[in-house]
Short mmCIF file of C-alpha atoms and ligand atoms in Angstrom, two decimals:
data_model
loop_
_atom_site.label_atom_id
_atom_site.label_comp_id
_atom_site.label_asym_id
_atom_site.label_seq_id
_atom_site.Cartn_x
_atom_site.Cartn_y
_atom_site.Cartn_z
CA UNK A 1369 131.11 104.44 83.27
CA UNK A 1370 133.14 101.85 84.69
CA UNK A 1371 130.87 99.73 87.01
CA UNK A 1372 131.15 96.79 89.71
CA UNK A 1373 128.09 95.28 90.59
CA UNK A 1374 128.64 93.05 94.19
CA UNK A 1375 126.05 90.27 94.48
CA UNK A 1376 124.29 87.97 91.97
CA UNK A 1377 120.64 87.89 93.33
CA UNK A 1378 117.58 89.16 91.90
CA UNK A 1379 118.53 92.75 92.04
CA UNK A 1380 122.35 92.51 91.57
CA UNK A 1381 121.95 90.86 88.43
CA UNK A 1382 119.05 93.02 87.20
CA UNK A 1383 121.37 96.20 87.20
CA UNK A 1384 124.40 93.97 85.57
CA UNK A 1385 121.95 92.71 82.59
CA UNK A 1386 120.64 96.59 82.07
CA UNK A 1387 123.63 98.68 83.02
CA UNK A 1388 125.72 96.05 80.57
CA UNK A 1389 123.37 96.62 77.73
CA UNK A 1390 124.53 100.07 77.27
CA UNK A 1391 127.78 100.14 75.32
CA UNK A 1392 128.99 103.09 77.21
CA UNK A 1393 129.22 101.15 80.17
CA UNK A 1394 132.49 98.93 81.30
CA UNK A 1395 130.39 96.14 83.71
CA UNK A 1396 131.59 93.79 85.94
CA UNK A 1397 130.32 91.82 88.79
CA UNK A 1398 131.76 90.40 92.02
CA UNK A 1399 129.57 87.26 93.46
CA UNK A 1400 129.85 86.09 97.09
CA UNK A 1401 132.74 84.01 98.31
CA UNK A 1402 130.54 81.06 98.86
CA UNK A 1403 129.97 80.92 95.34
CA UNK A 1404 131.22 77.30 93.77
CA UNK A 1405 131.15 78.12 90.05
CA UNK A 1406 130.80 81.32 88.58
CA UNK A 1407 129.40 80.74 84.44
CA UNK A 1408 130.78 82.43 81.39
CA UNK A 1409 127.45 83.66 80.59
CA UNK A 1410 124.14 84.66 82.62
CA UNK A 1411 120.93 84.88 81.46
CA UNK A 1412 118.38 87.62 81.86
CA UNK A 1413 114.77 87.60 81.01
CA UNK A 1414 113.16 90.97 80.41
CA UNK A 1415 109.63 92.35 81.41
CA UNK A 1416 108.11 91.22 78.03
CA UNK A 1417 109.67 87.50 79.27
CA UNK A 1418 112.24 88.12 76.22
CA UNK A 1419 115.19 86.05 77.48
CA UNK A 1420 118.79 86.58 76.51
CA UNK A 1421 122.29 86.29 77.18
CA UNK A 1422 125.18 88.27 78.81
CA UNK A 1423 128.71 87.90 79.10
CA UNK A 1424 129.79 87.42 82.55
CA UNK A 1425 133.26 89.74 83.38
CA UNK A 1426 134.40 88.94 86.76
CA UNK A 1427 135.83 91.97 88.61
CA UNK A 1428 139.74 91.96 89.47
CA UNK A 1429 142.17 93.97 91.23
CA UNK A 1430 142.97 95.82 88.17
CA UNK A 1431 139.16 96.58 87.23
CA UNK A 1432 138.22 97.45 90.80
CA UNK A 1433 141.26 100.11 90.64
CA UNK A 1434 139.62 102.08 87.94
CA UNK A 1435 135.78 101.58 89.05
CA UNK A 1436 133.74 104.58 89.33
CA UNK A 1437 130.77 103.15 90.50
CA UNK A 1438 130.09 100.65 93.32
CA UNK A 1439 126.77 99.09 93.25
CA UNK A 1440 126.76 96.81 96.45
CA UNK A 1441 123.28 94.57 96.02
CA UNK A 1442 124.26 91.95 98.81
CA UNK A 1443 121.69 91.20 101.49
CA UNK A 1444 122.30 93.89 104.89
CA UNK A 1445 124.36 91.03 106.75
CA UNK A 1446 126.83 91.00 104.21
CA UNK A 1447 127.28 94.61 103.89
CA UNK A 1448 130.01 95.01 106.25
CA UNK A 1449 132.08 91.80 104.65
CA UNK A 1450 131.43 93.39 101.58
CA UNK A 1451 132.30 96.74 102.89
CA UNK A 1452 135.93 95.15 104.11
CA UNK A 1453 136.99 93.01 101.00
CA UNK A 1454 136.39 96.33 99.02
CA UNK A 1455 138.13 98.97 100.65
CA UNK A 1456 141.68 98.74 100.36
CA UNK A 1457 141.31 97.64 96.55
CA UNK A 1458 139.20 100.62 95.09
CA UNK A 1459 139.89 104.39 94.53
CA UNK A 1460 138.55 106.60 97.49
CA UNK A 1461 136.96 108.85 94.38
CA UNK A 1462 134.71 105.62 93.56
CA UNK A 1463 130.68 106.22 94.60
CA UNK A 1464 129.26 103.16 96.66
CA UNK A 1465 125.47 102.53 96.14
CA UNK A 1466 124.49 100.45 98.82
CA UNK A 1467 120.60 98.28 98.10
CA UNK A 1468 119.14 96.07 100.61
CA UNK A 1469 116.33 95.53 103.06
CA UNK A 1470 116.38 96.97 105.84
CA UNK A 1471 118.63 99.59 107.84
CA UNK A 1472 122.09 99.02 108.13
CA UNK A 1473 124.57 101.11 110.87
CA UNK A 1474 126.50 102.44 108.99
CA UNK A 1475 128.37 104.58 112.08
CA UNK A 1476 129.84 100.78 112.98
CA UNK A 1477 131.49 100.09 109.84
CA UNK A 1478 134.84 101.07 108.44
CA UNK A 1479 135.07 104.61 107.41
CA UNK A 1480 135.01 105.30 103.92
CA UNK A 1481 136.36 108.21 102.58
CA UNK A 1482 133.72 108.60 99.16
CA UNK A 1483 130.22 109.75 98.66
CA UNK A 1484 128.02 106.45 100.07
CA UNK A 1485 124.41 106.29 98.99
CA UNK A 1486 121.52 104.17 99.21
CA UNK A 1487 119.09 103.03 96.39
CA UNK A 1488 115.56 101.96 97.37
CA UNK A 1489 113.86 100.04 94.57
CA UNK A 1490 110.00 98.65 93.84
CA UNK A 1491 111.57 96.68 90.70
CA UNK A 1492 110.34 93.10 91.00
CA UNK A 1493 113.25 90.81 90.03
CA UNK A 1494 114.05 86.89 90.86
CA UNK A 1495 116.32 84.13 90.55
CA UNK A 1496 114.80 81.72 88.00
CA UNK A 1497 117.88 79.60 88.65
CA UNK A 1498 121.15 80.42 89.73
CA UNK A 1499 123.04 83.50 87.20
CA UNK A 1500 119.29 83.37 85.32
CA UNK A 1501 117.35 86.73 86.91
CA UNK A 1502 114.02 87.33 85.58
CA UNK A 1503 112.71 91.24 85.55
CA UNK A 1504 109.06 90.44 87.24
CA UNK A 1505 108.09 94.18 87.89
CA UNK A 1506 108.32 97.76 86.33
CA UNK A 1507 109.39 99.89 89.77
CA UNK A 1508 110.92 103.11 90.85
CA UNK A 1509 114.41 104.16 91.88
CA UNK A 1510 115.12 106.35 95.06
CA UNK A 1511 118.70 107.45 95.00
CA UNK A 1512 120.03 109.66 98.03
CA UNK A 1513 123.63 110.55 99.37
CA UNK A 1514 124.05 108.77 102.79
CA UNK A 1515 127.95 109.59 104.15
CA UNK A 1516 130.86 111.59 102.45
CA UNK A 1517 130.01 114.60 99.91
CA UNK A 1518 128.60 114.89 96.61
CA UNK A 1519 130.48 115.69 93.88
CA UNK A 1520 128.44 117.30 91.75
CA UNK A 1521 129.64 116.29 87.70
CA UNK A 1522 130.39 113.08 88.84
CA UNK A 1523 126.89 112.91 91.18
CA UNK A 1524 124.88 113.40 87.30
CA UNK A 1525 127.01 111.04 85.24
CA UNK A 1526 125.58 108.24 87.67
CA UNK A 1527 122.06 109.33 87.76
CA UNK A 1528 122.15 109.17 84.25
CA UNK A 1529 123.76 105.77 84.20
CA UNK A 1530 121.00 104.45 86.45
CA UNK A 1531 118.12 106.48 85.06
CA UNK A 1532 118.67 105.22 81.61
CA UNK A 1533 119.39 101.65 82.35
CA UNK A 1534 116.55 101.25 84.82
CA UNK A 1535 113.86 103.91 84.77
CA UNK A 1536 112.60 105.60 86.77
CA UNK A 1537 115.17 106.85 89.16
CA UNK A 1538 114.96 110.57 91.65
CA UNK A 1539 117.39 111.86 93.38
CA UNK A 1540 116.25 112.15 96.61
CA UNK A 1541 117.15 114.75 99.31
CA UNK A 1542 114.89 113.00 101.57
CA UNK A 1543 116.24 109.61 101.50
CA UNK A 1544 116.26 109.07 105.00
CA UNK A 1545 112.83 110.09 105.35
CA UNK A 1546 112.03 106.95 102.16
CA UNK A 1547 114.47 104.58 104.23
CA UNK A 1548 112.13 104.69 107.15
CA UNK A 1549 109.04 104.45 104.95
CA UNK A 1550 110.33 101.34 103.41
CA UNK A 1551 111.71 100.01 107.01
CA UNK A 1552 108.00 100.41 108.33
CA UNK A 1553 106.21 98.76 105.54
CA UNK A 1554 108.82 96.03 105.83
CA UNK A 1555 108.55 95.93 109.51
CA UNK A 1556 105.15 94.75 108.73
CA UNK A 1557 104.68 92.37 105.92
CA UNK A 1558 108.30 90.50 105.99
CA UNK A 1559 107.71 88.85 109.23
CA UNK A 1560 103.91 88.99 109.22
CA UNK A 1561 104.14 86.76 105.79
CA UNK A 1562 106.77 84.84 106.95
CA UNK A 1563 105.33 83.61 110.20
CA UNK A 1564 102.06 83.21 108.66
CA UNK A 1565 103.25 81.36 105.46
CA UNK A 1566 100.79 83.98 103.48
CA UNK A 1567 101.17 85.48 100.12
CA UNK A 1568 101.19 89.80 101.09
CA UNK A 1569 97.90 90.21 100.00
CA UNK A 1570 96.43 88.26 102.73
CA UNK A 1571 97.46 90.64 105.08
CA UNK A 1572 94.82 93.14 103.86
CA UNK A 1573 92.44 90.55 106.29
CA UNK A 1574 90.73 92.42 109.23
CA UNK A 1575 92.25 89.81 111.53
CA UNK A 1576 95.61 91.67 111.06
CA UNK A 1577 94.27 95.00 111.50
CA UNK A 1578 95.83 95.31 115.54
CA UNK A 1579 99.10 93.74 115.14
CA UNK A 1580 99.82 96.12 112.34
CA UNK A 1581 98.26 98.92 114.58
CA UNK A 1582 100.41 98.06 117.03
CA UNK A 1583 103.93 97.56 115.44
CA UNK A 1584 103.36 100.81 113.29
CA UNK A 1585 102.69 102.57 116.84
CA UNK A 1586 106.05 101.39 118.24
CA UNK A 1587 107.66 102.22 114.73
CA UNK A 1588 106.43 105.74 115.02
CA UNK A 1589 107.91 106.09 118.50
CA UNK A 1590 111.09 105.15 117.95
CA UNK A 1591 111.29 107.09 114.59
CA UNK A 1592 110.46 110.11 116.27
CA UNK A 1593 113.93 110.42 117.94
CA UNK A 1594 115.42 110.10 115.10
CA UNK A 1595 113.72 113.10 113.72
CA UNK A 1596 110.92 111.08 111.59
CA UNK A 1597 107.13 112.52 112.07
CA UNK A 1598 105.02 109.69 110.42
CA UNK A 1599 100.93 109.62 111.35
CA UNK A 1600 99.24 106.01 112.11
CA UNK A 1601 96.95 106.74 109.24
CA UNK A 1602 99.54 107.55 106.91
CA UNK A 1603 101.78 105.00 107.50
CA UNK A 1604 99.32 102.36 107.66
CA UNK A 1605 97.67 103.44 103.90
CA UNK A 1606 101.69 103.07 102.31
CA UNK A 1607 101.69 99.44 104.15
CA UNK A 1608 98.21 98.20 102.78
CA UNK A 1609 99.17 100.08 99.62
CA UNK A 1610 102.09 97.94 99.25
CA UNK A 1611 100.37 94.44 100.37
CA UNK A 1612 97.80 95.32 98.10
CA UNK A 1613 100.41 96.14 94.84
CA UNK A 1614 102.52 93.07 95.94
CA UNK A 1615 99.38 91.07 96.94
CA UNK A 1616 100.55 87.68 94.73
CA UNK A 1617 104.46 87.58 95.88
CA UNK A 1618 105.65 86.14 98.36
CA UNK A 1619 107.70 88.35 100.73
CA UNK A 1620 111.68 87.90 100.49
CA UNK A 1621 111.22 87.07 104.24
CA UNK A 1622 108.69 83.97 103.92
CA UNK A 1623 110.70 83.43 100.97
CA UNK A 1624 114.20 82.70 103.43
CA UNK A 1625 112.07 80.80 106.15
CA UNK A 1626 110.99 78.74 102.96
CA UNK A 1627 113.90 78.02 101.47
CA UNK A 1628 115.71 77.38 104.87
CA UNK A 1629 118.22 80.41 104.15
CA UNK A 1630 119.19 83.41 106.81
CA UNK A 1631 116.71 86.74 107.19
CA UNK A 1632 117.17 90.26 107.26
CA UNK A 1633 114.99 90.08 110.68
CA UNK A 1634 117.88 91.60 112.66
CA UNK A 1635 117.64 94.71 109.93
CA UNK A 1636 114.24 95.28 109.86
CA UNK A 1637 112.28 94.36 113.26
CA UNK A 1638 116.04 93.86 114.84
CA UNK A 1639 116.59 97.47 114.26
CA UNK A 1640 113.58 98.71 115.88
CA UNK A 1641 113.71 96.57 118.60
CA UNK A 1642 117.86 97.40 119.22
CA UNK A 1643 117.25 101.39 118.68
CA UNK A 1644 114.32 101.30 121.10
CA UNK A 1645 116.56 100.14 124.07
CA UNK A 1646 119.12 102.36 123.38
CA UNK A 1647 116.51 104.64 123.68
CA UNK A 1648 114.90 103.26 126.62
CA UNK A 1649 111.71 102.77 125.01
CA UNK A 1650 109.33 99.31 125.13
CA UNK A 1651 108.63 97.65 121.16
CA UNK A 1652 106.88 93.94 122.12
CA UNK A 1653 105.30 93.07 119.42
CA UNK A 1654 108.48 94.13 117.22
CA UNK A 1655 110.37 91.70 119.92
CA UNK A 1656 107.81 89.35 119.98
CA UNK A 1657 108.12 89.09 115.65
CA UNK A 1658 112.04 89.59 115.69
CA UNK A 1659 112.48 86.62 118.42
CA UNK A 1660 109.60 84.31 116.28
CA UNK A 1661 111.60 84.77 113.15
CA UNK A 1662 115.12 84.12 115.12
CA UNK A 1663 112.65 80.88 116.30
CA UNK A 1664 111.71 79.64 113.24
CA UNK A 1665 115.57 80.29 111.69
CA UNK A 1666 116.88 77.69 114.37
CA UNK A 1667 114.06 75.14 113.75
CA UNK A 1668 115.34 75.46 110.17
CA UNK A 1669 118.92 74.90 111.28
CA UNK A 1670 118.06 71.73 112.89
CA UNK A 1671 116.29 70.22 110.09
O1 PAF B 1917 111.09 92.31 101.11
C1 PAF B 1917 110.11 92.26 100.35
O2 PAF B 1917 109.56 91.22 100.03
C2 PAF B 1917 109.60 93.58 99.74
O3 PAF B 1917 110.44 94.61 100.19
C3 PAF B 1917 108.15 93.91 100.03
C4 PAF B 1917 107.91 95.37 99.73
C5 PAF B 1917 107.78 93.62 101.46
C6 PAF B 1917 107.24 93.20 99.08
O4 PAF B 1917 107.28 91.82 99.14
#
């Protein structure tokens, strides 16, 4: 297939490095316009820490004319540049895959005419150093169609792309049901970690037991109108499930405070905290963590 990866962090450059390995595949990659220098070559080091090298093909006009597949791994506030740079200059057959944290609106950017979908991923990846990704964690893939319609021979081509570069991978005709899962668990341990400059793990700790009682409670509320039944109980086992997996790594929240760079806060608590006034309903402590994050972002500004 002929591919365009957008974005060279952890995850971006984790699907380059696998989908490229497959001969089949045409691969390029667009980086972000604040990038300075763009290499000749990046370097990827796999799960058995076996590091090699790659051939870096920038995408052009004439290579994002023929795409067929749009993987767009920039964080969610760059979705809707991304979204604009990209429209007029690829064919409205083309899939988007859109995978980031958090849940982006898609009703308030441009229309696009294709099938849009979301991947979710639990593959651990990072930046050793800039264009130098290192594969940290064997995950899952949860693919599901978001806007536009299926079509269906072109719909399998890409899951077998995906599946076979980066196993496992489901189609998922739940997806929005698996965004909202992953939305609550990082409702919880992004800004939780972040404010409390913890590794995830620590938030298995008794003295977090209310605050994660309590934003799960207002999650649950305001998932409800939009048609999402989660349980306390339920939703609270996936969360200390996840700190528990994760319970070394530092959460790609802390990890922005840290390293002094933007957050997805307005994504993840944001989005809870913007949906429940639209709906009229009251989420404090998803305020209270969304306005300490926007806190500690400015503090980091002025530094
Ligand atoms: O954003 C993150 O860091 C991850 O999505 C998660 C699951 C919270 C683990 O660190």
């Amino acid at each position: 297939m002929n591919i365009t990866v957008i974005g060279q962090g952890a995850i971006g450059l984790l699907w380059y490095h696998r989908l490229a390995e497959n001969s089949k595949n045409h691969v390029s990659l667009i980086c972000s316009s604040r990038t300075t220098s763009v290499p000749k070559e990046i370097k990827f080091t796999d799960i058995n820490n076996i590091t090699s090298s790659n051939v870096l093909i920038s995408a052009n006009n004439q290579i994002l004319a023929h795409a067929e597949l749009i993987l767009c791994c920039v964080k969610s506030y760059h979705v809707a540049e991304a979204i604009t740079s990209l429209k007029n200059r690829i064919g409205s057959n083309a899939i988007i895959i859109f995978c980031h944290n958090g849940m982006v609106n898609f009703k308030q950017l441009p229309n696009l005419p294709q099938a849009c979908y979301t991947l979710l991923t639990t593959h651990g990846s990072k930046v050793i150093q800039p264009f130098h990704v290192q594969h940290t964690g064997l995950g899952h893939n949860d693919l599901g169609l978001i806007t536009g319609t299926a079509q269906q021979e072109q719909q399998a081509e890409m899951v077998t792309t995906l599946a076979t570069a980066l196993p496992s991978l489901t189609l998922s005709h739940h997806i929005k049901e698996k965004q909202w899962l992953k939305l609550a668990i990082n409702c919880v341990i992004n800004p939780l970690t972040a404010i409390n400059d913890v590794e995830n793990g620590q938030l298995l700790q008794q003295k977090y037991n209310k605050i994660i009682d309590k934003l799960l409670t207002e999650i649950i509320s305001v998932a409800k109108y939009e048609g999402m039944q989660f349980s306390l109980d339920e939703l609270k086992t996936q969360v200390l499930s996840v700190a528990t997996m994760t319970g070394k790594n530092c959460s790609s929240m802390r990890s922005d405070i840290l390293k002094k760079r933007k957050t997805e806060i307005d994504y993840i608590n944001g989005y809870i905290t913007n949906t429940a006034k639209s709906l009229h309903i009251k989420v404090p402590e998803n305020e209270k963590l969304t306005l300490q994050i926007k806190a500690l972002e400015l503090a980091n500004c002025q530094h």
